[in-house]
Amino acid sequence: MPTKSLPEIPSYELDFAGYSASEETELDSFDHLSAYRKLGPIYTVQFRGEKWICLGGMEANDVAWRNPDMWDYHSALSPFRDVMGDRHVTQMDGKPHRRKRRQLKPGFAMSAIGRWIPSIDGVLKSRLADIEGQQTSLADFFMSALTCANSKTVLQAPLSEEAIKVFIRFEESFIGATVWEKSRRDAFYASEAFLADKNFVFNLLAELVKERIARLPEKAEDNFSEVLSLTLEDNDGQVDLQELVSEAYLLLMAGTGNTAKLLNCGLQHILADDDLQAELRKELEGYGPESFARGMEAFPKLKATIMEIERMFPAAPVLARTVATPFEFMGYPLEKGDKVLHMQTLPHFLEEIYEDPYTFKPARWLEKKYPKKSQGTFGGSTHICLGMNLARVHMPIALANILANYDLEQTSESDIKVNLNYGVPQVSDISGRFVARSK
Ligand code: HEM
């Protein structure tokens, strides 16, 4: 049978921007929203000497999430394997990936996390009290408070303040470099400073894992002990230390940078809106450690505020993919090995879905229901964010404790903008002092 000849995918450079590819250097220099408007949900860009196929809009989310096995995560997410090993969930495919997700489930299911709500609240409360009146960076505060909370709940490990600092430095530099060009990233992952932090983090977790195994069948009362049991059971008792270290790392540290970013960006918007602040404080009157134990139904405005933070500040707005199985999208062919940029949060900024998309408007979530396919902050389908439940427990607790009990005296200007070019995460730290509110 003759093969159908399919049309060429439109080109960002030739059909939209009208310039040569060499002028593009950084991820955030692309104007994907305008390109989507002009070219539609599929076009190519030249980036770092390679062709990438950009997929965006509701159509792209539908196809990408309905057929997860058409992607080759092993190739696209190799930086995670380089640092965390070949049993690390993010870079796995197909059956082994599903098995790993099953092993990790008792660590991350809402039922396993919800029981820690009062303890997480206690940690946030005491860390806020510790820094009351002191100059602090919000991003640092959130990351260290959340890591500390994890170390007392989902994976119980005594972590000194110094150790928390090293864990944060490692996570931030590891994740930051995943989007770098390969030779630069390889050099960084081999650098003395990075290896020193990595050894510190991995050795500490390896000791913890060994100690847990030595104590079996006695189990610690945390989420990690359940994950450990399931993994050992699936491996017929064989110990792959790096696999278990990677699992422990997920519970203790992974994703805290993203949660911190959302909180930081969101808090800046809340603080800039006196009416919203007043409404949230009113809703939070009587807030206590057990308040969220049965969900957020009693706090609709806070819930809506968090949904709006997730919409406007998706910390990972685009996802790199490699095609595993050829497929057609909107009549265009994608071949095995093609590199794809799945712009899964592009619908967040389309006015036909979210009216006035560049305005921070939590009330929209109280007035309207939005389709799941238009919400890409945590990705979707089989590789949907493993830590979503944890992030959605951490965020309301952090905001409730701050808004109910403190004013923030800012000592730096907020300089946070939604990236109109829709390219890279929006990060802009602020510093200030939390000052106890008189009630
Ligand atoms: C607001 C905070 C967070 C955001 C915006 C976020 C975002 C994402 C996104 C977009 C993905 C999909 C990646 C892909 O498909 O390639 C993802 C996956 C993942 N996230 Fe998160 N994340 C957050 C918090 C967390 C936390 C707290 C943890 C861990 C405790 C975590 C662990 C993971 C893991 C392990 C994956 C890979 C899952 C898999 O491949 O099966 N994330 N996250």
XYZ file of C-alpha atoms and ligand atoms in Angstrom:
482
model
C 0.000 0.000 0.000
C 1.461 3.432 -0.858
C 2.242 5.452 2.247
C 0.134 8.549 2.580
C 2.308 11.627 2.215
C 1.768 13.859 5.199
C 2.332 17.640 5.201
C 5.403 19.260 6.758
C 4.993 20.555 10.278
C 4.964 24.399 10.323
C 8.215 26.007 11.447
C 8.411 28.568 14.251
C 11.313 30.314 12.519
C 10.055 30.334 8.922
C 6.291 30.506 9.359
C 5.981 32.595 12.509
C 9.012 34.547 13.663
C 10.660 35.343 10.345
C 14.233 35.046 11.593
C 17.006 32.491 11.392
C 17.272 29.767 14.031
C 20.713 30.862 15.190
C 19.251 33.963 16.822
C 17.462 31.867 19.456
C 19.608 31.069 22.444
C 17.555 30.615 25.580
C 14.415 28.664 26.380
C 12.499 31.787 27.380
C 13.145 33.641 24.139
C 10.375 31.740 22.353
C 6.904 33.267 22.149
C 4.940 30.032 22.234
C 1.562 31.579 22.920
C 1.646 33.750 19.790
C 3.103 30.885 17.766
C 0.263 28.637 18.922
C -2.244 31.294 17.857
C -0.716 31.629 14.415
C 0.462 28.102 13.637
C -1.860 25.944 15.715
C -1.143 23.148 18.203
C 1.935 21.752 16.409
C 5.083 23.418 15.033
C 8.829 22.898 15.118
C 11.532 25.041 16.731
C 15.272 24.873 16.350
C 16.920 24.846 19.758
C 20.556 24.078 20.616
C 21.139 22.837 17.086
C 18.254 20.352 17.161
C 14.706 20.229 15.891
C 12.011 20.074 18.572
C 8.345 19.510 17.831
C 6.182 21.698 20.057
C 2.744 20.395 20.980
C 0.321 22.685 22.804
C -3.301 23.269 23.692
C -6.093 20.994 24.855
C -5.613 18.713 21.833
C -2.003 18.050 22.804
C -2.860 17.290 26.439
C -5.555 14.919 25.325
C -3.278 12.937 23.016
C -0.211 13.013 25.262
C -2.071 11.844 28.361
C -4.303 9.288 26.643
C -1.363 7.366 25.191
C 1.475 7.469 27.753
C 3.317 4.534 26.182
C 3.988 6.504 23.019
C 6.711 8.372 24.937
C 10.217 7.169 25.681
C 10.979 8.558 29.152
C 14.275 6.678 29.317
C 15.753 8.949 26.626
C 13.977 12.199 27.462
C 14.691 12.145 31.187
C 18.216 10.723 31.191
C 19.592 13.434 33.565
C 17.512 11.862 36.341
C 19.086 8.465 35.634
C 22.577 9.992 35.526
C 22.212 11.304 39.075
C 19.664 9.040 40.781
C 20.293 5.685 39.075
C 18.399 3.441 36.680
C 15.640 2.502 39.133
C 14.586 6.133 39.608
C 10.907 6.435 38.690
C 11.022 9.578 36.496
C 13.066 7.972 33.703
C 11.277 4.594 33.595
C 8.867 3.378 30.924
C 6.002 0.941 30.517
C 5.642 -1.991 32.907
C 8.703 -1.330 35.110
C 7.454 2.244 35.562
C 3.987 1.080 36.603
C 5.557 -1.375 39.033
C 7.709 1.370 40.537
C 4.682 3.657 40.910
C 2.895 0.834 42.730
C 5.847 0.439 45.107
C 5.850 4.170 45.778
C 2.108 4.499 46.263
C 2.045 3.843 50.022
C 4.450 6.750 50.358
C 2.430 9.267 48.391
C -1.262 8.292 48.505
C -3.455 10.911 50.191
C -4.456 8.356 52.827
C -0.777 7.939 53.750
C -0.079 11.676 53.817
C -3.266 12.976 55.443
C -2.412 11.411 58.797
C 0.597 13.735 59.042
C -1.360 16.969 58.661
C -1.196 17.961 62.361
C 2.549 17.187 62.524
C 3.278 19.142 59.343
C 1.283 22.018 60.782
C 3.351 21.817 63.986
C 6.626 22.049 62.052
C 5.454 25.049 60.004
C 4.219 26.760 63.140
C 7.450 26.277 65.045
C 9.691 27.267 62.100
C 7.706 30.463 61.639
C 8.031 31.204 65.359
C 11.814 30.603 65.105
C 12.303 33.234 62.415
C 9.741 35.725 63.685
C 11.077 39.244 63.260
C 14.207 38.092 61.419
C 15.133 38.981 57.877
C 14.519 35.919 55.708
C 14.280 34.795 52.082
C 10.873 33.281 51.415
C 12.216 30.655 49.015
C 14.813 29.481 51.574
C 12.253 29.496 54.337
C 9.740 27.367 52.430
C 12.293 24.843 51.220
C 13.874 24.323 54.610
C 10.537 24.226 56.456
C 9.087 21.640 54.044
C 12.223 19.478 54.129
C 12.177 19.619 57.914
C 8.474 18.662 57.896
C 9.194 15.674 55.633
C 12.007 14.547 57.946
C 9.555 14.381 60.843
C 6.663 12.759 58.994
C 6.863 10.824 55.709
C 10.517 9.812 56.129
C 11.658 10.171 59.704
C 15.343 11.028 59.919
C 17.229 13.337 62.251
C 18.450 16.143 59.961
C 20.598 18.989 61.281
C 20.091 22.504 59.897
C 23.435 22.110 58.130
C 22.265 18.845 56.533
C 19.022 20.492 55.375
C 21.106 23.202 53.684
C 23.174 20.618 51.810
C 20.045 18.689 50.749
C 18.492 21.886 49.387
C 21.678 22.926 47.576
C 21.911 19.462 46.018
C 18.236 19.375 44.926
C 18.276 22.866 43.466
C 21.479 22.364 41.516
C 20.555 18.828 40.373
C 17.130 19.875 39.079
C 18.336 23.208 37.695
C 20.928 21.444 35.536
C 18.473 18.895 34.059
C 17.473 21.467 31.410
C 21.035 22.465 30.491
C 22.767 21.458 27.303
C 24.265 17.955 27.781
C 27.997 18.688 27.819
C 27.559 21.533 30.298
C 25.317 19.367 32.480
C 27.702 16.388 32.382
C 30.583 18.626 33.430
C 28.531 20.043 36.276
C 27.390 16.627 37.535
C 31.075 15.574 37.525
C 32.255 18.711 39.362
C 33.845 18.451 42.794
C 31.294 20.698 44.488
C 28.293 18.813 43.104
C 29.827 15.415 43.915
C 30.566 16.505 47.488
C 26.900 17.396 48.036
C 25.700 14.278 46.235
C 27.934 12.029 48.379
C 26.727 13.709 51.532
C 23.049 13.250 50.582
C 23.405 9.692 49.286
C 25.594 8.514 52.193
C 23.173 9.880 54.754
C 20.238 8.141 53.042
C 22.211 4.911 52.485
C 22.957 4.731 56.224
C 19.296 5.281 56.991
C 18.217 2.568 54.533
C 20.763 0.082 55.937
C 19.627 0.773 59.446
C 15.968 0.255 58.464
C 16.799 -3.053 56.771
C 18.824 -4.232 59.775
C 15.805 -3.589 62.024
C 13.347 -5.597 59.904
C 10.766 -7.011 60.538
C 10.388 -4.109 62.982
C 9.192 -1.076 60.989
C 9.466 2.648 61.544
C 6.110 4.418 61.621
C 6.612 6.440 58.477
C 5.642 6.210 54.810
C 9.117 5.123 53.769
C 8.890 1.867 55.709
C 5.904 0.800 53.560
C 7.680 1.710 50.343
C 10.768 -0.169 51.498
C 8.740 -3.309 52.267
C 6.983 -3.328 48.899
C 10.204 -2.768 46.971
C 12.068 -5.520 48.842
C 9.131 -7.866 48.343
C 9.073 -7.219 44.574
C 12.846 -7.774 44.425
C 12.586 -11.074 46.356
C 14.468 -9.553 49.253
C 17.453 -8.501 47.081
C 18.751 -5.090 48.143
C 19.590 -2.503 45.483
C 20.874 0.240 47.754
C 20.741 2.982 45.108
C 17.129 2.115 44.271
C 16.160 2.474 47.929
C 18.195 5.671 48.317
C 16.325 7.144 45.351
C 12.987 6.214 46.973
C 14.025 7.722 50.292
C 15.156 10.854 48.460
C 11.732 11.189 46.821
C 10.022 11.224 50.201
C 12.466 13.491 51.952
C 13.301 16.090 49.360
C 11.987 15.761 45.800
C 9.755 18.539 44.557
C 10.164 20.827 47.568
C 11.750 23.426 45.289
C 8.631 23.429 43.100
C 6.288 23.695 46.070
C 8.422 26.514 47.461
C 8.293 28.333 44.115
C 4.509 28.165 43.955
C 4.190 29.375 47.538
C 6.658 32.181 46.985
C 4.987 33.403 43.796
C 1.501 32.948 45.236
C 2.205 34.730 48.483
C 3.458 37.753 46.596
C 0.124 38.001 44.806
C -1.884 37.487 47.973
C 0.112 40.167 49.779
C -0.497 42.595 46.936
C -4.284 42.237 47.276
C -5.682 43.598 50.562
C -9.227 42.374 49.885
C -8.119 38.836 49.158
C -5.914 38.836 52.257
C -8.806 39.987 54.418
C -11.146 37.352 52.955
C -8.631 34.566 53.489
C -7.936 35.686 57.057
C -11.626 35.706 57.792
C -12.015 32.203 56.391
C -9.031 31.072 58.479
C -10.375 32.358 61.801
C -10.271 29.380 64.132
C -7.782 27.528 61.913
C -6.036 24.749 63.828
C -3.790 21.704 63.227
C -6.765 19.438 62.475
C -8.554 21.890 60.183
C -7.535 20.244 56.901
C -7.778 16.680 58.188
C -11.013 16.143 56.264
C -9.986 18.132 53.186
C -10.455 21.756 52.198
C -14.255 21.954 51.938
C -14.471 24.350 54.872
C -11.879 26.616 53.227
C -13.180 27.244 49.687
C -11.363 30.567 49.250
C -7.997 29.170 50.265
C -8.564 26.182 48.007
C -9.439 28.497 45.100
C -6.337 30.599 45.838
C -4.136 27.523 45.615
C -5.776 26.451 42.337
C -5.033 29.923 40.976
C -1.417 29.742 42.176
C -1.092 26.381 40.418
C -2.559 27.870 37.231
C -0.447 30.975 37.093
C 2.866 29.629 38.390
C 3.300 26.120 37.041
C 6.871 25.472 38.158
C 7.443 22.968 35.325
C 5.459 24.544 32.467
C 6.867 22.466 29.608
C 7.984 18.840 29.466
C 10.645 17.326 27.229
C 9.616 14.108 25.527
C 10.983 11.630 22.980
C 8.647 9.703 20.685
C 8.713 5.925 21.280
C 5.919 4.903 18.861
C 5.225 6.878 15.659
C 1.859 8.655 15.637
C -0.067 11.343 13.815
C -1.122 14.571 15.478
C -3.487 16.989 13.678
C -2.565 15.245 10.421
C 1.209 15.607 10.903
C 3.596 12.670 11.347
C 5.787 12.218 14.445
C 8.503 9.605 14.100
C 10.268 7.400 16.632
C 13.103 9.380 18.229
C 11.598 12.821 17.491
C 12.160 15.298 20.306
C 8.997 16.917 21.562
C 8.300 19.855 23.821
C 4.907 19.153 25.353
C 3.595 22.550 26.486
C 1.142 21.024 28.923
C 0.347 24.272 30.730
C -0.246 26.421 27.639
C -4.050 26.215 28.126
C -3.566 28.027 31.480
C -2.920 31.176 29.462
C -5.608 30.917 26.778
C -8.375 33.464 27.286
C -10.950 31.227 25.655
C -10.498 28.918 28.657
C -9.427 31.221 31.498
C -10.899 34.661 31.007
C -8.299 37.386 31.624
C -5.595 34.731 32.073
C -2.834 37.079 33.232
C -4.809 38.318 36.208
C -4.495 36.505 39.528
C -8.155 35.818 40.257
C -8.814 32.995 42.753
C -12.573 33.680 42.600
C -12.675 32.195 39.075
C -12.383 28.721 40.663
C -15.477 29.371 42.774
C -17.486 30.600 39.812
C -16.646 28.005 37.187
C -15.431 24.452 36.676
C -12.489 24.053 34.296
C -11.740 20.942 32.269
C -9.020 18.639 33.650
C -7.234 18.823 30.281
C -6.721 22.543 30.818
C -4.769 21.952 34.058
C -1.205 20.839 33.473
C 0.739 21.981 36.533
C 1.372 18.429 37.741
C 1.499 16.822 34.293
C -0.907 13.991 33.552
C -1.461 10.297 32.956
C 0.921 7.601 34.234
C 3.772 10.045 34.938
C 1.575 12.565 36.727
C 3.467 14.179 39.598
C 4.040 11.642 42.326
C 4.224 14.365 44.961
C 1.007 16.168 44.010
C -0.812 15.113 47.190
C 2.112 16.139 49.350
C 2.349 19.526 47.623
C -1.417 20.007 48.035
C -1.119 19.330 51.756
C 1.995 21.467 52.226
C 0.671 24.528 50.399
C -2.531 25.161 52.398
C -0.792 24.468 55.711
C 2.016 26.918 54.924
C -0.363 29.632 53.715
C -2.824 29.131 56.580
C -0.098 29.457 59.209
C 1.318 32.581 57.628
C -1.953 34.349 56.911
C -3.616 33.493 60.212
C -0.707 34.498 62.407
C 1.702 36.849 60.625
C 2.136 39.969 58.600
C 5.044 40.001 56.200
C 7.100 43.175 56.222
C 8.768 43.031 52.857
C 12.345 44.221 52.636
C 12.686 43.701 48.895
C 10.439 44.658 46.025
C 8.247 41.910 44.565
C 9.444 41.477 41.060
C 7.340 38.644 39.883
C 5.753 38.511 36.493
C 3.955 35.855 34.590
C 6.200 35.017 31.687
C 4.239 36.235 28.682
C 6.494 34.308 26.373
C 5.506 31.205 28.211
C 8.874 29.627 28.273
C 10.421 29.003 31.657
C 9.272 28.909 35.254
C 8.637 32.183 36.972
C 10.868 32.600 39.966
C 11.505 35.691 41.906
C 12.308 35.537 45.554
C 11.342 38.148 48.084
C 12.829 38.757 51.464
C 11.192 40.152 54.515
C 10.278 39.638 58.151
C 7.315 37.691 59.489
C 5.806 39.750 62.286
C 3.234 38.207 64.644
C -0.237 39.728 64.164
C -2.020 41.143 67.144
C -5.420 39.439 67.390
C 3.892 22.318 43.382
C 4.859 21.456 43.355
C 5.135 20.514 42.207
C 4.983 20.683 40.863
C 4.472 21.915 40.123
C 5.389 19.450 40.226
C 5.329 19.209 38.862
C 5.540 17.977 38.269
C 5.302 17.676 36.875
C 4.825 18.655 35.822
C 5.610 16.362 36.682
C 5.500 15.572 35.382
C 6.858 15.312 34.815
C 6.814 14.510 33.545
O 5.757 13.988 33.162
O 7.861 14.420 32.886
C 6.062 15.848 37.946
C 6.489 14.563 38.131
C 7.022 14.146 39.313
N 7.027 14.817 40.514
Fe 6.329 16.647 40.874
N 5.812 18.580 41.187
C 5.662 19.189 42.414
C 5.930 18.651 43.649
C 6.472 17.418 43.829
C 6.792 16.852 45.105
C 6.537 17.514 46.456
C 7.363 15.624 44.850
C 7.897 14.585 45.773
C 7.682 14.481 46.992
C 7.369 15.428 43.420
C 7.868 14.312 42.766
C 7.660 14.031 41.432
C 8.102 12.798 40.790
C 8.864 11.661 41.426
C 7.683 12.865 39.466
C 7.897 11.825 38.369
C 6.745 10.857 38.374
C 6.864 9.782 37.310
O 7.640 9.982 36.362
O 6.160 8.769 37.432
N 6.824 16.530 42.832
N 5.991 16.843 38.906
